[in-house]
Short mmCIF file of N, CA and C in Angstrom, two decimals:
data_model
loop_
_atom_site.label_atom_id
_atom_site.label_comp_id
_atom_site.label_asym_id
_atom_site.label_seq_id
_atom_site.Cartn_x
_atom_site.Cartn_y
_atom_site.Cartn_z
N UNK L 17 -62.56 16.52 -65.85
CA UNK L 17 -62.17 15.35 -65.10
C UNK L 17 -62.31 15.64 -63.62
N UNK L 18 -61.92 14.78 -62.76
CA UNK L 18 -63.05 14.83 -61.45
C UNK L 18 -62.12 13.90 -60.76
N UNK L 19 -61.50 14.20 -59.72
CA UNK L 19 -61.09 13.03 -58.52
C UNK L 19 -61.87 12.86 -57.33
N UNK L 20 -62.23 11.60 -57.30
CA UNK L 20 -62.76 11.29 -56.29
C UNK L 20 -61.74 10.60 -55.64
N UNK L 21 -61.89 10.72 -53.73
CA UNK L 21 -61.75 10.25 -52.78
C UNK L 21 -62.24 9.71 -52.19
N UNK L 22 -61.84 8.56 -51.95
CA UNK L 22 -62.78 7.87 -50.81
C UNK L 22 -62.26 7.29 -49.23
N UNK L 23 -62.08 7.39 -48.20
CA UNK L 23 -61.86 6.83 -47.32
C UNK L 23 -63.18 5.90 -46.48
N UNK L 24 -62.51 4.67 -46.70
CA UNK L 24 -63.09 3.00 -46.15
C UNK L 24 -62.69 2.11 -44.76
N UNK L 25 -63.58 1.14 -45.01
CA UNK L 25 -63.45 0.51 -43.53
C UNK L 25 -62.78 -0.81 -44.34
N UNK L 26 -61.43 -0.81 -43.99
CA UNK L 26 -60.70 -2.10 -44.76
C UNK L 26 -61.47 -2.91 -45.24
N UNK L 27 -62.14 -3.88 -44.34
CA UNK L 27 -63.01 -4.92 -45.17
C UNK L 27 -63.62 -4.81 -46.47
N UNK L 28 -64.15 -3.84 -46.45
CA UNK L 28 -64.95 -3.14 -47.78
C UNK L 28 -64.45 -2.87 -48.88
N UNK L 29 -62.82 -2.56 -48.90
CA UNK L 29 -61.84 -2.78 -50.11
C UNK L 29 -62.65 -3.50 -51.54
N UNK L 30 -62.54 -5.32 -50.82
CA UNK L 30 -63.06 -5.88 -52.03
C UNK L 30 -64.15 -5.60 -53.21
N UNK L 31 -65.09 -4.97 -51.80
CA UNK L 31 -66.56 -4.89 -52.54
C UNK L 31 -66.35 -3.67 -53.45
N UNK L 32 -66.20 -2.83 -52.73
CA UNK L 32 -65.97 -1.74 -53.39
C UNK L 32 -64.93 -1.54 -54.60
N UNK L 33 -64.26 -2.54 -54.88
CA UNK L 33 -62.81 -2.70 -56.58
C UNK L 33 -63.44 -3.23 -57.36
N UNK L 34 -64.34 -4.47 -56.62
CA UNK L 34 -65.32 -4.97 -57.61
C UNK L 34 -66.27 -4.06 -57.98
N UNK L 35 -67.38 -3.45 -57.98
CA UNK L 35 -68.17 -2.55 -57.93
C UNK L 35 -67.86 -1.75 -59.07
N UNK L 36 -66.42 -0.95 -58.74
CA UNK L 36 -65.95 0.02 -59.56
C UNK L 36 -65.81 -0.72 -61.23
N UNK L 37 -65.07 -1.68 -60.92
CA UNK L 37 -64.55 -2.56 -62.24
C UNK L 37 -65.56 -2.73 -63.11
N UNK L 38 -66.72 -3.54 -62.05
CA UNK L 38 -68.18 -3.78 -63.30
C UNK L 38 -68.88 -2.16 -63.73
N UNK L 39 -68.48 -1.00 -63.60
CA UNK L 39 -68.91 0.15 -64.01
C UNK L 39 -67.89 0.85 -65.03
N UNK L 40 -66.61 -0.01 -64.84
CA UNK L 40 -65.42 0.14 -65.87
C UNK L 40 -64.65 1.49 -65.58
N UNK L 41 -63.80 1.78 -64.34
CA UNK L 41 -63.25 2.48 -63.67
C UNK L 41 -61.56 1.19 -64.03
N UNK L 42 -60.57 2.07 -64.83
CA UNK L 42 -59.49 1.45 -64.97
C UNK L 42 -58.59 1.31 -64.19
N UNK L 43 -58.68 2.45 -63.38
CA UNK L 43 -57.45 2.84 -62.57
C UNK L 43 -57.90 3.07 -61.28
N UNK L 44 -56.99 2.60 -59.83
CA UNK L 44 -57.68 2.89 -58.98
C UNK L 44 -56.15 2.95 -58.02
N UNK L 45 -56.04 3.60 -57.20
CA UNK L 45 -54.61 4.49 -56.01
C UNK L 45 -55.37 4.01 -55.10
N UNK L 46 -54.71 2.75 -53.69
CA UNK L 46 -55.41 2.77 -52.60
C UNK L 46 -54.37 2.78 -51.60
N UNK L 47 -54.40 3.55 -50.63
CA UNK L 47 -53.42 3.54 -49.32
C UNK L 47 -53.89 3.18 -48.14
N UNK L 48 -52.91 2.66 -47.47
CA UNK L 48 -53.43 2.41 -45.78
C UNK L 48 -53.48 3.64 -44.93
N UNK L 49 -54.33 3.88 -44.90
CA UNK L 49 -54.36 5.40 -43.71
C UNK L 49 -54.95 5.29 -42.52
N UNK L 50 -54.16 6.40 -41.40
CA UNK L 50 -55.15 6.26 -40.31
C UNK L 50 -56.03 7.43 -39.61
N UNK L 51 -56.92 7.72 -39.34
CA UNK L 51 -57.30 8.87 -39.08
C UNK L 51 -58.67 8.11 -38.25
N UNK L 52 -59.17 9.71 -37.42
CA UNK L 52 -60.64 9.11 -37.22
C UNK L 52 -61.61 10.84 -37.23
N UNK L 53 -62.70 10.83 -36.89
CA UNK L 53 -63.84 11.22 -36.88
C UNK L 53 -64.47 11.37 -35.70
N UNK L 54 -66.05 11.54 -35.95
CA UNK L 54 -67.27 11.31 -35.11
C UNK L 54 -66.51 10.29 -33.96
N UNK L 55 -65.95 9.22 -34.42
CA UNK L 55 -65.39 7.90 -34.11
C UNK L 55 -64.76 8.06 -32.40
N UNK L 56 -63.60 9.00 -33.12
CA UNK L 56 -63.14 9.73 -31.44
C UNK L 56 -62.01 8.00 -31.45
N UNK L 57 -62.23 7.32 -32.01
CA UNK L 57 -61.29 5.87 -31.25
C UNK L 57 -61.84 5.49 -30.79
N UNK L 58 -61.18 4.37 -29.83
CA UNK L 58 -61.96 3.40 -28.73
C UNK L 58 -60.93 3.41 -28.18
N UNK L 59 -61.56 2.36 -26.97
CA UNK L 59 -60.32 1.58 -25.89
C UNK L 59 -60.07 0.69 -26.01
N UNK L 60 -58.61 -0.31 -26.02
CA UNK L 60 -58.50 -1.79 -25.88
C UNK L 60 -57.63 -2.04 -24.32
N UNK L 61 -57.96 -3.11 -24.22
CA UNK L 61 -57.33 -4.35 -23.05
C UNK L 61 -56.37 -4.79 -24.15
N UNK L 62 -54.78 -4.55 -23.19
CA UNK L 62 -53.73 -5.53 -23.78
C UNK L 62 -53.07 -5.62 -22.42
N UNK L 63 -53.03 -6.44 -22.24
CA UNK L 63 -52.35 -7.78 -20.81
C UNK L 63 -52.41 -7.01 -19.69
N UNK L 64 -53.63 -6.75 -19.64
CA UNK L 64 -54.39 -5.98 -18.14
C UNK L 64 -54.08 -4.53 -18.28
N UNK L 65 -53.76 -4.03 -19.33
CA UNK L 65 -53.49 -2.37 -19.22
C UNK L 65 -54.11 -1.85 -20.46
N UNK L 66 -55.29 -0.58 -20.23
CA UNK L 66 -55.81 -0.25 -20.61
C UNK L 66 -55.48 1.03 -21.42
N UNK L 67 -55.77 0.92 -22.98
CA UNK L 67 -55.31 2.10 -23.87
C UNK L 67 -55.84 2.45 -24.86
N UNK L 68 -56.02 3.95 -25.24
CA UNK L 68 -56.79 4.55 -26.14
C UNK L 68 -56.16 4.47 -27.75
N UNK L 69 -56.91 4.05 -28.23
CA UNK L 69 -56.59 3.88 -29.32
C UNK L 69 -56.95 5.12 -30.60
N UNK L 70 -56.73 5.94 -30.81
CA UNK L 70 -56.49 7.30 -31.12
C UNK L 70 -57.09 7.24 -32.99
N UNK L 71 -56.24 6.54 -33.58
CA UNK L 71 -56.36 6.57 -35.18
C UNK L 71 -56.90 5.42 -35.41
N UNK L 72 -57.87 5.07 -36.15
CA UNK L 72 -58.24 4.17 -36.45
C UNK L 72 -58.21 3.48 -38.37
N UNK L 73 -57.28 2.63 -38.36
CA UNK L 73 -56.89 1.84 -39.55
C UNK L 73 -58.18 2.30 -41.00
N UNK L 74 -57.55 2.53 -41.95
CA UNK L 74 -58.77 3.03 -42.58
C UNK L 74 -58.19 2.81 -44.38
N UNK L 75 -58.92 2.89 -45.73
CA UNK L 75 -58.27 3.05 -46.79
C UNK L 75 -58.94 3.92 -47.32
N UNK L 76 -57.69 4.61 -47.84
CA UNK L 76 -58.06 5.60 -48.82
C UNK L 76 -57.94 5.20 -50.57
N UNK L 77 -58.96 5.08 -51.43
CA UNK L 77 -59.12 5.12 -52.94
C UNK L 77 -59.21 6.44 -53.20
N UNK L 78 -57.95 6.63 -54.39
CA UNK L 78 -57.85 7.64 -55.34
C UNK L 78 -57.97 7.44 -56.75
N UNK L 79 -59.45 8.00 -57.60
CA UNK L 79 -59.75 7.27 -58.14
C UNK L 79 -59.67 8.75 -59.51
N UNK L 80 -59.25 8.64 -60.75
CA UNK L 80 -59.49 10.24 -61.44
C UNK L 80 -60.43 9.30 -63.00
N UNK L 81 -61.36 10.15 -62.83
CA UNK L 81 -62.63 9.47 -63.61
C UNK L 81 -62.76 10.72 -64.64
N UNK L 82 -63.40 10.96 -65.81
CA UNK L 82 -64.11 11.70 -66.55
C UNK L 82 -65.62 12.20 -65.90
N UNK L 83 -65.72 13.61 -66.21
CA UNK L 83 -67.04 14.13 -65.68
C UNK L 83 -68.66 13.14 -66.08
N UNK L 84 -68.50 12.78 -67.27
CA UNK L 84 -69.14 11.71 -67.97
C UNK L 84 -69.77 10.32 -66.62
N UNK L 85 -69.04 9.90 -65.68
CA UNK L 85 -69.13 8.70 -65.05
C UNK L 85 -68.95 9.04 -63.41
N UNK L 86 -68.42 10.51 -63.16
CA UNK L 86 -68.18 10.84 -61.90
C UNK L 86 -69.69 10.33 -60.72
N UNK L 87 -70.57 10.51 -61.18
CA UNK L 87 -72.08 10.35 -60.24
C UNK L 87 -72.00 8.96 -60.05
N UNK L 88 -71.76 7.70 -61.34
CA UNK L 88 -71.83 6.23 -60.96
C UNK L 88 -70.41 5.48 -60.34
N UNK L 89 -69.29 6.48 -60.35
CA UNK L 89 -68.56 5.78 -60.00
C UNK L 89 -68.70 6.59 -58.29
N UNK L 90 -68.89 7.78 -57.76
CA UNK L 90 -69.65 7.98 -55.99
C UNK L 90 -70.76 7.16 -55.59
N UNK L 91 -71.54 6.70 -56.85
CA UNK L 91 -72.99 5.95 -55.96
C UNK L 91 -72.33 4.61 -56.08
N UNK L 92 -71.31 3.92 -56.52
CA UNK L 92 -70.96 2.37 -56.43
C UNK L 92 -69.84 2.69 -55.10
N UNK L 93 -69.34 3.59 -55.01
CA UNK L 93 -68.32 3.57 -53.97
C UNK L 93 -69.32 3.18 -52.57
N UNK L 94 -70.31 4.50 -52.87
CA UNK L 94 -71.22 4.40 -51.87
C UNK L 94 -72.53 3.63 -51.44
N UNK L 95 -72.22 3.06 -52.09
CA UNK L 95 -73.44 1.51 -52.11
C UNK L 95 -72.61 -0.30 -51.39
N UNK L 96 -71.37 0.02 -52.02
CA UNK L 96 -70.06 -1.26 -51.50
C UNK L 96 -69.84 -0.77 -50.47
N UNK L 97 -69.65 0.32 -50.13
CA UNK L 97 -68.82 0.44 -49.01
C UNK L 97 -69.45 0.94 -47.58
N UNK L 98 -71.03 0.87 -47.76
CA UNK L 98 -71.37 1.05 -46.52
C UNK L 98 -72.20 0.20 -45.81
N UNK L 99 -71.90 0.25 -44.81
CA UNK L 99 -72.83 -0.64 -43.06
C UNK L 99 -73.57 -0.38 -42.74
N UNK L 100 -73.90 0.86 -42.97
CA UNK L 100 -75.16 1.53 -42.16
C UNK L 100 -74.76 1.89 -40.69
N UNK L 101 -72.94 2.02 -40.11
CA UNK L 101 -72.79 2.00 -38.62
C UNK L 101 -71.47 3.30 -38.84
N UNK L 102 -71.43 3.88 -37.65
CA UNK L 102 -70.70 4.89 -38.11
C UNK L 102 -68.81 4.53 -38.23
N UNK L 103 -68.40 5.50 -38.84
CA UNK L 103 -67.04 4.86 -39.38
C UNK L 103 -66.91 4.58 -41.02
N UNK L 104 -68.06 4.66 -41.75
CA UNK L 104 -68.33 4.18 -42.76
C UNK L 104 -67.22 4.89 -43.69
N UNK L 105 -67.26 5.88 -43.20
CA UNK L 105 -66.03 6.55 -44.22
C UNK L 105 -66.92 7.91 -45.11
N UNK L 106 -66.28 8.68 -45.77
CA UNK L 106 -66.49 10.02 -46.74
C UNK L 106 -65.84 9.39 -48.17
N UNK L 107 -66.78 10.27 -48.54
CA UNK L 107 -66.03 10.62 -50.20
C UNK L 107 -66.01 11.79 -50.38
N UNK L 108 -64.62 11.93 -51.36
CA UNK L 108 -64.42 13.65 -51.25
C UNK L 108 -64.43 13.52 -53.06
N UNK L 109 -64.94 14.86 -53.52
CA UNK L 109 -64.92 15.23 -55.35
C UNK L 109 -64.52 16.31 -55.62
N UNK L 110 -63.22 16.38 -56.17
CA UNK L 110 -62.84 17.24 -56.21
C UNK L 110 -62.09 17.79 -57.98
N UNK L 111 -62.10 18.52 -58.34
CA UNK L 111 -61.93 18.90 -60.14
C UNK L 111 -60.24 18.46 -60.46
N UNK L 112 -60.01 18.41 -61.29
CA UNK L 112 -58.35 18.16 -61.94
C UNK L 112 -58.13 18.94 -62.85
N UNK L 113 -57.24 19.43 -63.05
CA UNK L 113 -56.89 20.43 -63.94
C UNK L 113 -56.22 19.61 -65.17
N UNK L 114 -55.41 19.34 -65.08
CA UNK L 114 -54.81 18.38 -66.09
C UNK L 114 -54.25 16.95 -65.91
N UNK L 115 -54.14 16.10 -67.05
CA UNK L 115 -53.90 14.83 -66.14
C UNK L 115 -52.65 14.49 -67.60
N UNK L 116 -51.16 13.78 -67.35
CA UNK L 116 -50.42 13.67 -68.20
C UNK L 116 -49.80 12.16 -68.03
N UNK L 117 -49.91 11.52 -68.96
CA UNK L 117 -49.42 10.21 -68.72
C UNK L 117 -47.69 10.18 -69.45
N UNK L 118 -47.08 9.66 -68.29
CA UNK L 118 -45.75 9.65 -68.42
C UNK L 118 -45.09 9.57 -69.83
N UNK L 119 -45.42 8.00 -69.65
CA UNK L 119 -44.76 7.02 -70.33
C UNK L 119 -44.80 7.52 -72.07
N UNK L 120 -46.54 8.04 -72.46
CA UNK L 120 -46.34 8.58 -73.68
C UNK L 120 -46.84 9.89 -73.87
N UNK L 121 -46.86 10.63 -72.88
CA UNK L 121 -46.97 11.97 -73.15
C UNK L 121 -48.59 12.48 -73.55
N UNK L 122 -48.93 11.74 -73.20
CA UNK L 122 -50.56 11.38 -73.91
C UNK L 122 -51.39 12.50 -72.12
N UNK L 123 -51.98 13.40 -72.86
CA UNK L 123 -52.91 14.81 -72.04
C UNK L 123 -54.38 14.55 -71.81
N UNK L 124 -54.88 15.26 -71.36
CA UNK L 124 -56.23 14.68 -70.85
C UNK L 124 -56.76 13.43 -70.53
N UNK L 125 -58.33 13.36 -70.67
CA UNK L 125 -58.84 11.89 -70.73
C UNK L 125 -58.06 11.36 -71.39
N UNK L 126 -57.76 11.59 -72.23
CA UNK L 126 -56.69 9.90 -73.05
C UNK L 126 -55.41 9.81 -72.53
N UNK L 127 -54.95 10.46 -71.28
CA UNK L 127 -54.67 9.64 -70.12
C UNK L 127 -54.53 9.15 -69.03
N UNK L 128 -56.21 9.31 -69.11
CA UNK L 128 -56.78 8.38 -68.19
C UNK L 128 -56.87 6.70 -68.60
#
């Protein structure tokens, strides 16, 4: 099993849940995060005083897939979710050791 990460440019949320869904990804963890990059921030104007804007608004999908689907569920992340402009965001893949579902005790893929 295989977690992927992804950090996005909000807008792109939609495309990218849809995307996943029609490839049949059940489960999907998304948070508001802020961080930046290459990006560095920008500057804004607020009522004539000028300020750096440091972190820039961003989402993170946590997504835990079977090795089986790991390649189509990075190339749909990465097909929805990019602009072609920088900011676009990373995906991170990283292995799972075990995965245990609460509710019935149910181990591995079967509970996923």
């Amino acid at each position: 099993m295989k977690k992927v990460e992804a950090i996005i440019k909000p807008f792109k949320l939609d495309e990218v849940k849809e995307a996943l869904n029609e490839i049949g990804v059940q489960g999907i963890t998304v948070s508001e995060v802020k961080g930046f990059g290459r990006q560095k921030g920008h500057t804004e104007l607020y009522r004539g005083a000028e300020y750096v804007v440091d972190f820039i608004p961003k989402i993170k999908l946590e997504i835990i897939v079977s090795d089986a689907i790991v390649s189509r569920v990075v190339e749909a992340i990465e097909q929805s979710a990019k602009t072609g402009r920088i900011g676009d965001g990373k995906i991170f893949v990283t292995s799972v050791e075990a995965v245990i579902r609460i509710r019935t005790g149910e181990t591995g893929e079967d509970a996923l």
